[in-house]
Tab-separated table of C-alpha atoms in Angstrom:
chain	number	residue	atom	x	y	z
A	1	SER	CA	-30.467	-34.914	-33.665
A	2	GLU	CA	-33.074	-37.359	-34.976
A	3	GLU	CA	-31.025	-40.262	-33.539
A	4	GLY	CA	-30.823	-38.983	-29.996
A	5	ARG	CA	-30.825	-36.094	-27.516
A	6	ARG	CA	-27.832	-34.285	-26.060
A	7	VAL	CA	-27.960	-34.391	-22.258
A	8	TYR	CA	-25.132	-32.612	-20.409
A	9	GLY	CA	-22.827	-33.112	-23.373
A	10	ARG	CA	-23.581	-36.803	-23.894
A	11	ILE	CA	-25.686	-38.436	-26.612
A	12	VAL	CA	-28.496	-40.671	-25.321
A	13	PRO	CA	-29.803	-42.947	-28.134
A	14	SER	CA	-33.489	-42.449	-28.893
A	15	ARG	CA	-34.213	-46.162	-28.586
A	16	ALA	CA	-33.388	-45.942	-24.857
A	17	PRO	CA	-36.006	-44.713	-22.377
A	18	SER	CA	-36.095	-40.994	-21.718
A	19	ILE	CA	-33.511	-40.112	-19.073
A	20	HIS	CA	-33.989	-37.459	-16.424
A	21	ILE	CA	-30.708	-36.261	-14.945
A	22	SER	CA	-30.248	-34.412	-11.653
A	23	VAL	CA	-27.006	-33.243	-10.053
A	24	LEU	CA	-27.351	-32.981	-6.282
A	25	LYS	CA	-25.047	-31.213	-3.862
A	26	LYS	CA	-24.902	-32.725	-0.393
A	27	PRO	CA	-22.925	-31.807	2.752
A	28	ALA	CA	-19.531	-33.496	2.700
A	29	GLY	CA	-19.960	-34.475	6.363
A	30	PRO	CA	-18.363	-33.429	9.656
A	31	VAL	CA	-15.328	-31.190	9.176
A	32	ALA	CA	-12.088	-30.831	11.155
A	33	CYS	CA	-10.768	-27.270	10.917
A	34	PHE	CA	-7.244	-26.250	11.960
A	35	THR	CA	-6.614	-22.505	12.234
A	36	PRO	CA	-3.455	-20.397	12.800
A	37	TRP	CA	-2.756	-17.670	15.347
A	38	ASN	CA	-2.246	-14.626	13.121
A	39	PHE	CA	-5.935	-13.955	12.276
A	40	PRO	CA	-7.815	-16.030	14.876
A	41	ALA	CA	-11.275	-14.614	14.113
A	42	TRP	CA	-11.051	-14.299	10.333
A	43	ASN	CA	-9.503	-17.731	9.770
A	44	THR	CA	-12.027	-19.411	12.068
A	45	MET	CA	-15.044	-17.865	10.362
A	46	GLN	CA	-13.553	-18.415	6.908
A	47	LYS	CA	-13.950	-22.126	7.600
A	48	VAL	CA	-16.952	-22.263	9.940
A	49	ALA	CA	-19.313	-20.084	7.895
A	50	PRO	CA	-19.170	-22.026	4.593
A	51	ALA	CA	-19.092	-25.372	6.386
A	52	LEU	CA	-22.254	-24.604	8.364
A	53	GLY	CA	-23.817	-23.013	5.292
A	54	ALA	CA	-23.229	-26.237	3.369
A	55	GLY	CA	-24.843	-28.252	6.167
A	56	CYS	CA	-21.677	-29.687	7.744
A	57	SER	CA	-20.957	-29.874	11.450
A	58	VAL	CA	-17.575	-28.490	12.510
A	59	VAL	CA	-14.817	-29.339	14.986
A	60	ILE	CA	-12.390	-26.433	15.359
A	61	LYS	CA	-8.833	-26.849	16.610
A	62	PRO	CA	-7.495	-23.291	17.013
A	63	ALA	CA	-3.817	-22.433	17.379
A	64	SER	CA	-2.509	-23.002	20.894
A	65	GLU	CA	-1.442	-19.342	21.061
A	66	THR	CA	-4.954	-17.990	20.391
A	67	PRO	CA	-7.651	-20.454	21.516
A	68	GLY	CA	-9.986	-17.920	23.123
A	69	THR	CA	-11.257	-16.315	19.913
A	70	ALA	CA	-12.541	-19.588	18.440
A	71	TRP	CA	-14.120	-20.452	21.782
A	72	MET	CA	-16.003	-17.133	21.882
A	73	ILE	CA	-17.139	-17.541	18.265
A	74	GLY	CA	-18.456	-21.018	19.057
A	75	GLN	CA	-20.277	-19.717	22.118
A	76	ALA	CA	-21.800	-16.840	20.144
A	77	LEU	CA	-23.137	-19.269	17.539
A	78	LEU	CA	-24.656	-21.471	20.226
A	79	ASP	CA	-26.219	-18.427	21.891
A	80	ALA	CA	-27.731	-17.532	18.510
A	81	GLY	CA	-29.460	-20.901	18.295
A	82	LEU	CA	-27.019	-23.181	16.477
A	83	PRO	CA	-27.628	-26.804	17.522
A	84	PRO	CA	-24.954	-27.902	20.030
A	85	ALA	CA	-23.961	-30.887	17.888
A	86	ALA	CA	-23.115	-28.590	14.978
A	87	ILE	CA	-19.973	-27.052	16.454
A	88	SER	CA	-17.171	-28.068	18.810
A	89	VAL	CA	-13.997	-26.248	19.852
A	90	VAL	CA	-11.115	-28.320	21.200
A	91	TRP	CA	-7.582	-27.492	22.224
A	92	GLY	CA	-4.574	-29.239	23.643
A	93	LYS	CA	-1.531	-30.888	22.109
A	94	THR	CA	-1.945	-30.200	18.406
A	95	SER	CA	-0.426	-33.420	17.077
A	96	ASP	CA	-2.549	-35.635	19.331
A	97	ILE	CA	-5.761	-33.830	18.409
A	98	SER	CA	-5.035	-33.726	14.689
A	99	ASP	CA	-4.076	-37.412	14.622
A	100	ALA	CA	-7.336	-38.360	16.344
A	101	LEU	CA	-9.587	-36.106	14.266
A	102	ILE	CA	-8.117	-36.977	10.893
A	103	ALA	CA	-8.281	-40.699	11.601
A	104	ALA	CA	-11.838	-40.572	12.990
A	105	PRO	CA	-14.240	-42.161	10.488
A	106	GLU	CA	-16.894	-39.539	11.305
A	107	ILE	CA	-14.688	-36.730	9.933
A	108	ARG	CA	-15.076	-36.478	6.159
A	109	LYS	CA	-13.319	-33.205	5.384
A	110	VAL	CA	-10.166	-31.514	6.690
A	111	SER	CA	-9.378	-27.815	6.305
A	112	LEU	CA	-6.021	-26.345	7.336
A	113	THR	CA	-4.502	-22.890	7.253
A	114	GLY	CA	-0.850	-23.182	8.193
A	115	SER	CA	2.696	-23.697	6.988
A	116	THR	CA	3.702	-25.806	4.010
A	117	ARG	CA	5.544	-28.179	6.357
A	118	VAL	CA	2.439	-28.854	8.448
A	119	GLY	CA	0.294	-28.969	5.315
A	120	ARG	CA	2.295	-31.873	3.921
A	121	ILE	CA	1.814	-33.834	7.150
A	122	VAL	CA	-1.921	-33.162	7.409
A	123	ALA	CA	-2.590	-33.799	3.711
A	124	ALA	CA	-0.700	-37.102	3.876
A	125	GLN	CA	-2.713	-38.203	6.916
A	126	ALA	CA	-6.005	-37.224	5.290
A	127	GLY	CA	-4.966	-38.960	2.082
A	128	GLN	CA	-4.564	-42.255	3.900
A	129	HIS	CA	-8.288	-42.074	4.674
A	130	LEU	CA	-9.298	-40.557	1.298
A	131	LYS	CA	-10.822	-37.477	2.917
A	132	LYS	CA	-11.534	-34.180	1.203
A	133	VAL	CA	-9.012	-31.490	2.079
A	134	THR	CA	-8.479	-27.758	1.684
A	135	MET	CA	-4.913	-26.583	2.255
A	136	GLU	CA	-4.197	-22.849	2.567
A	137	LEU	CA	-0.450	-22.828	3.152
A	138	GLY	CA	2.497	-20.447	3.165
A	139	GLY	CA	3.627	-18.044	0.471
A	140	HIS	CA	6.390	-15.563	-0.320
A	141	GLY	CA	4.488	-12.724	-1.979
A	142	PRO	CA	6.275	-11.272	-5.025
A	143	VAL	CA	5.474	-7.685	-6.022
A	144	ILE	CA	6.451	-6.850	-9.601
A	145	VAL	CA	6.980	-3.100	-9.908
A	146	ALA	CA	7.191	-2.180	-13.584
A	147	GLY	CA	9.075	0.845	-14.846
A	148	ASP	CA	5.801	2.709	-15.465
A	149	ALA	CA	4.374	2.071	-11.964
A	150	ASP	CA	2.682	4.976	-10.191
A	151	LEU	CA	4.915	5.355	-7.132
A	152	ASP	CA	2.687	8.041	-5.617
A	153	ARG	CA	-0.025	5.412	-5.366
A	154	LEU	CA	2.148	2.364	-4.721
A	155	VAL	CA	4.448	3.470	-1.890
A	156	PRO	CA	1.794	4.443	0.702
A	157	MET	CA	-0.081	1.202	0.016
A	158	ALA	CA	3.133	-0.822	0.220
A	159	VAL	CA	3.924	0.647	3.638
A	160	GLN	CA	0.407	-0.066	4.882
A	161	TRP	CA	0.134	-3.628	3.615
A	162	LYS	CA	3.722	-4.782	4.162
A	163	TYR	CA	3.730	-3.869	7.851
A	164	ARG	CA	0.106	-4.796	8.580
A	165	ASN	CA	0.056	-7.227	11.500
A	166	ALA	CA	3.857	-6.756	11.656
A	167	GLY	CA	4.159	-8.662	8.381
A	168	GLN	CA	2.651	-11.799	9.922
A	169	VAL	CA	0.301	-12.358	6.978
A	170	CYS	CA	0.387	-15.265	4.525
A	171	VAL	CA	-0.210	-12.933	1.550
A	172	SER	CA	2.050	-10.156	2.824
A	173	PRO	CA	3.922	-8.400	-0.019
A	174	THR	CA	7.482	-9.532	0.596
A	175	ARG	CA	9.736	-9.632	-2.491
A	176	PHE	CA	9.552	-6.249	-4.215
A	177	ILE	CA	10.947	-6.924	-7.695
A	178	VAL	CA	11.516	-3.381	-8.913
A	179	ASP	CA	12.416	-2.273	-12.433
A	180	ASP	CA	15.734	-0.485	-12.698
A	181	ALA	CA	14.016	2.676	-13.996
A	182	VAL	CA	12.247	3.318	-10.662
A	183	HIS	CA	14.319	1.213	-8.263
A	184	ASP	CA	16.286	3.915	-6.442
A	185	GLU	CA	13.316	6.233	-5.977
A	186	PHE	CA	11.139	3.353	-4.783
A	187	VAL	CA	13.703	2.226	-2.211
A	188	THR	CA	14.161	5.747	-0.839
A	189	ARG	CA	10.445	6.411	-0.525
A	190	LEU	CA	9.602	2.981	0.909
A	191	ALA	CA	12.326	3.329	3.552
A	192	GLU	CA	11.087	6.789	4.516
A	193	GLY	CA	7.542	5.495	4.889
A	194	ALA	CA	8.612	2.488	6.953
A	195	ALA	CA	10.794	4.587	9.255
A	196	ALA	CA	7.874	6.929	9.973
A	197	LEU	CA	5.599	4.172	11.318
A	198	LYS	CA	4.800	4.298	15.032
A	199	LEU	CA	5.477	1.097	16.953
A	200	GLY	CA	3.738	0.331	20.209
A	201	ASP	CA	0.914	-1.269	22.118
A	202	GLY	CA	-1.991	-1.956	19.798
A	203	LEU	CA	-4.401	-0.496	22.348
A	204	GLU	CA	-2.591	2.849	22.422
A	205	GLU	CA	-3.777	5.746	20.278
A	206	GLY	CA	-1.741	6.246	17.117
A	207	THR	CA	0.015	2.861	17.096
A	208	GLN	CA	0.576	1.656	13.530
A	209	MET	CA	2.498	-1.571	14.121
A	210	GLY	CA	2.689	-3.871	17.118
A	211	PRO	CA	5.109	-6.619	18.141
A	212	LEU	CA	5.765	-10.001	16.653
A	213	THR	CA	3.798	-12.755	18.333
A	214	GLN	CA	6.653	-14.928	19.584
A	215	LYS	CA	10.284	-14.541	20.591
A	216	ALA	CA	11.202	-17.297	18.145
A	217	GLN	CA	9.716	-15.250	15.316
A	218	LEU	CA	11.718	-12.221	16.400
A	219	ASN	CA	14.923	-14.255	16.368
A	220	GLN	CA	14.157	-15.671	12.922
A	221	VAL	CA	13.578	-12.226	11.442
A	222	ALA	CA	16.811	-10.926	12.984
A	223	GLU	CA	18.690	-13.926	11.579
A	224	MET	CA	17.364	-13.262	8.091
A	225	VAL	CA	18.447	-9.623	8.175
A	226	ALA	CA	21.920	-10.561	9.459
A	227	ASP	CA	22.277	-13.209	6.743
A	228	ALA	CA	21.301	-10.712	4.026
A	229	GLU	CA	23.796	-8.120	5.306
A	230	SER	CA	26.571	-10.706	5.431
A	231	ARG	CA	25.926	-11.485	1.750
A	232	GLY	CA	26.053	-7.869	0.601
A	233	ALA	CA	22.524	-6.545	1.051
A	234	LYS	CA	21.917	-3.081	2.495
A	235	VAL	CA	19.550	-2.314	5.364
A	236	GLU	CA	17.880	0.919	4.299
A	237	THR	CA	15.924	1.298	7.557
A	238	GLY	CA	15.209	-0.810	10.638
A	239	GLY	CA	16.894	-4.170	10.815
A	240	ALA	CA	16.929	-4.612	14.584
A	241	ARG	CA	14.852	-5.244	17.670
A	242	VAL	CA	13.310	-2.183	19.308
A	243	GLY	CA	13.609	-1.986	23.104
A	244	ASN	CA	13.975	-4.941	25.453
A	245	ILE	CA	10.312	-5.465	26.383
A	246	GLY	CA	8.088	-7.400	24.023
A	247	ASN	CA	8.933	-8.737	20.573
A	248	PHE	CA	9.168	-5.429	18.722
A	249	PHE	CA	11.186	-5.407	15.499
A	250	ALA	CA	11.599	-2.206	13.515
A	251	PRO	CA	9.864	-1.943	10.126
A	252	THR	CA	12.678	-2.945	7.817
A	253	VAL	CA	13.616	-2.367	4.191
A	254	VAL	CA	16.548	-4.321	2.754
A	255	SER	CA	17.836	-3.614	-0.754
A	256	GLY	CA	20.308	-5.497	-2.902
A	257	MET	CA	18.670	-8.859	-2.248
A	258	THR	CA	19.893	-11.853	-4.256
A	259	PRO	CA	18.423	-15.368	-4.663
A	260	GLU	CA	20.888	-17.164	-2.366
A	261	MET	CA	19.920	-15.161	0.725
A	262	LEU	CA	17.925	-16.877	3.458
A	263	ALA	CA	15.030	-14.396	3.457
A	264	MET	CA	14.622	-14.846	-0.288
A	265	ASN	CA	13.912	-18.558	0.115
A	266	GLU	CA	12.064	-18.879	3.423
A	267	GLU	CA	8.922	-16.920	4.244
A	268	PRO	CA	10.034	-14.126	6.626
A	269	PHE	CA	6.635	-13.705	8.310
A	270	GLY	CA	7.778	-10.443	9.786
A	271	PRO	CA	8.165	-6.715	9.010
A	272	ILE	CA	10.832	-7.070	6.308
A	273	ALA	CA	10.476	-5.679	2.789
A	274	LEU	CA	12.997	-7.308	0.446
A	275	VAL	CA	13.899	-5.253	-2.636
A	276	ILE	CA	15.393	-6.815	-5.765
A	277	ARG	CA	16.561	-4.746	-8.732
A	278	SER	CA	15.061	-6.016	-11.992
A	279	THR	CA	16.051	-5.380	-15.595
A	280	GLY	CA	12.786	-5.878	-17.442
A	281	LEU	CA	9.642	-7.952	-17.199
A	282	GLU	CA	11.278	-11.236	-18.187
A	283	ALA	CA	13.729	-11.048	-15.282
A	284	ALA	CA	10.931	-10.013	-12.917
A	285	LEU	CA	8.772	-13.004	-13.873
A	286	THR	CA	11.738	-15.348	-13.510
A	287	GLU	CA	12.281	-14.184	-9.933
A	288	ALA	CA	8.566	-14.163	-9.097
A	289	ASN	CA	8.222	-17.790	-10.278
A	290	ARG	CA	11.531	-18.989	-8.813
A	291	LEU	CA	10.133	-20.399	-5.574
A	292	PRO	CA	7.851	-23.468	-5.399
A	293	VAL	CA	5.067	-21.482	-3.715
A	294	GLY	CA	2.244	-19.458	-5.223
A	295	LEU	CA	-0.299	-17.893	-2.894
A	296	GLY	CA	-0.611	-14.108	-3.315
A	297	ALA	CA	1.261	-11.993	-5.857
A	298	TYR	CA	1.071	-8.381	-6.997
A	299	LEU	CA	1.789	-6.243	-10.048
A	300	PHE	CA	2.021	-2.480	-10.391
A	301	THR	CA	1.921	-1.132	-13.926
A	302	ARG	CA	-0.085	1.169	-16.186
A	303	SER	CA	0.211	-1.188	-19.148
A	304	MET	CA	-2.612	-3.543	-20.139
A	305	GLU	CA	-0.118	-5.545	-22.183
A	306	VAL	CA	2.134	-6.093	-19.174
A	307	SER	CA	-0.878	-6.953	-17.017
A	308	GLN	CA	-2.024	-9.599	-19.473
A	309	GLU	CA	1.420	-11.155	-19.809
A	310	VAL	CA	1.833	-11.410	-16.038
A	311	GLN	CA	-1.639	-12.974	-15.685
A	312	ASP	CA	-0.708	-15.545	-18.326
A	313	ARG	CA	2.699	-16.473	-16.939
A	314	LEU	CA	2.697	-15.926	-13.180
A	315	LYS	CA	2.347	-19.042	-11.020
A	316	SER	CA	0.054	-17.875	-8.254
A	317	GLY	CA	-3.384	-18.573	-6.888
A	318	MET	CA	-4.169	-14.854	-6.579
A	319	LEU	CA	-2.900	-11.710	-8.304
A	320	GLY	CA	-3.591	-8.132	-7.288
A	321	ILE	CA	-2.961	-5.536	-10.005
A	322	ASN	CA	-2.290	-2.050	-8.646
A	323	HIS	CA	-3.642	-2.966	-5.203
A	324	PHE	CA	-2.971	-5.369	-2.302
A	325	ALA	CA	-6.479	-6.321	-1.093
A	326	LEU	CA	-6.840	-10.002	-2.030
A	327	ALA	CA	-9.043	-11.385	0.743
A	328	LEU	CA	-12.627	-10.535	-0.189
A	329	PRO	CA	-15.654	-12.573	0.961
A	330	GLU	CA	-16.955	-12.796	-2.604
A	331	THR	CA	-13.760	-14.202	-4.146
A	332	PRO	CA	-11.867	-17.503	-3.810
A	333	PHE	CA	-8.769	-17.407	-1.615
A	334	GLY	CA	-6.131	-20.073	-2.187
A	335	GLY	CA	-2.815	-20.963	-3.748
A	336	VAL	CA	-1.016	-23.303	-6.105
A	337	LEU	CA	2.102	-25.453	-5.891
A	338	ASP	CA	3.436	-25.699	-2.310
A	339	SER	CA	0.959	-23.036	-1.196
A	340	GLY	CA	-1.748	-25.679	-1.129
A	341	TYR	CA	-4.936	-26.430	-3.039
A	342	GLY	CA	-8.609	-25.679	-2.778
A	343	SER	CA	-10.159	-22.300	-2.045
A	344	GLU	CA	-11.888	-20.482	0.761
A	345	GLY	CA	-14.297	-17.637	0.082
A	346	GLY	CA	-16.729	-17.115	-2.783
A	347	ILE	CA	-18.882	-19.906	-4.195
A	348	GLU	CA	-15.704	-21.983	-4.370
A	349	GLY	CA	-15.531	-21.870	-0.571
A	350	ILE	CA	-19.006	-23.394	-0.283
A	351	GLU	CA	-18.264	-25.987	-2.963
A	352	ALA	CA	-15.323	-27.278	-0.907
A	353	TYR	CA	-17.756	-28.531	1.755
A	354	LEU	CA	-20.120	-30.285	-0.658
A	355	SER	CA	-20.140	-33.697	-2.320
A	356	THR	CA	-21.733	-34.299	-5.713
A	357	MET	CA	-24.298	-36.967	-6.518
A	358	THR	CA	-25.525	-37.555	-10.074
A	359	VAL	CA	-28.992	-39.104	-10.278
A	360	THR	CA	-30.229	-40.560	-13.573
A	361	ALA	CA	-33.792	-41.828	-13.798
A	362	ALA	CA	-35.374	-43.714	-16.694
A	363	ILE	CA	-38.843	-42.351	-17.347
């Protein structure tokens, strides 16, 4: 107007000197990265690449079960010419290392991929020092299967993505909330597909699913199946350990799941597909939003109206409609509620490693 100029949404009176405004993005500073065991290469690079791209140096603490991958990635970057001070890989007792790194004044950003329990501890420690954090924590992936879902397309994808990495995936489809109109057919076809998978050594030709990583994980999965059966659920296929060598657990489909069952409230992190019968979209959304986590979620429908309603009402950081592929380099990856905050991937992943400075200069 004649009285002033609008600069970034604010009115600067004309009687004041002309103001030049710049918004600068600077590296947040050295970063402490904590990665899990289930995707040791992907999770390491998901943190290292944007951090280095933003100009931050990185200290990586990989999972104790899989330290070698992060070490080899660090060595490859050094061999490619990365300055030695830009990257470090450390391992040892996790709590001692995390306590030291988070408290160190040189560290200005903390990034964790892990469980909600560990996330609360790490976020609280970082908060005491007012450090930037990204928390990619656990989930319990709901899959809403509407009555008009294309089962010919859905079932093969469900088998592939549910049992990928033996279900040890934070965005694994887990709670299949299936409309009554297609429930029985879906259960039958999913169980047939799961039963046909070939278990074995991942280095052997034709293997489609390998073992669980730890004996403790095997025991937890078995406990969840036993608890569900004791409360009236039905094991459609699998449900038990396979052989006595290694931590192999059969691809499992359990129907008749109800909210009080253990597997419906704690992330299984194993090859278990939980099927819940639903009577309409309202009931499906109620179940999908029942837990205080919201990482990855899925919807299968042919209706644009249903798709829009689920987008509006679902509490989740990511939603895949008629597909399961959520982790793309170009898109943000992250959750809401107890699944953490902040994003990795996309421009949002770079932004997480930057600090903002506003510069105003009177001319």
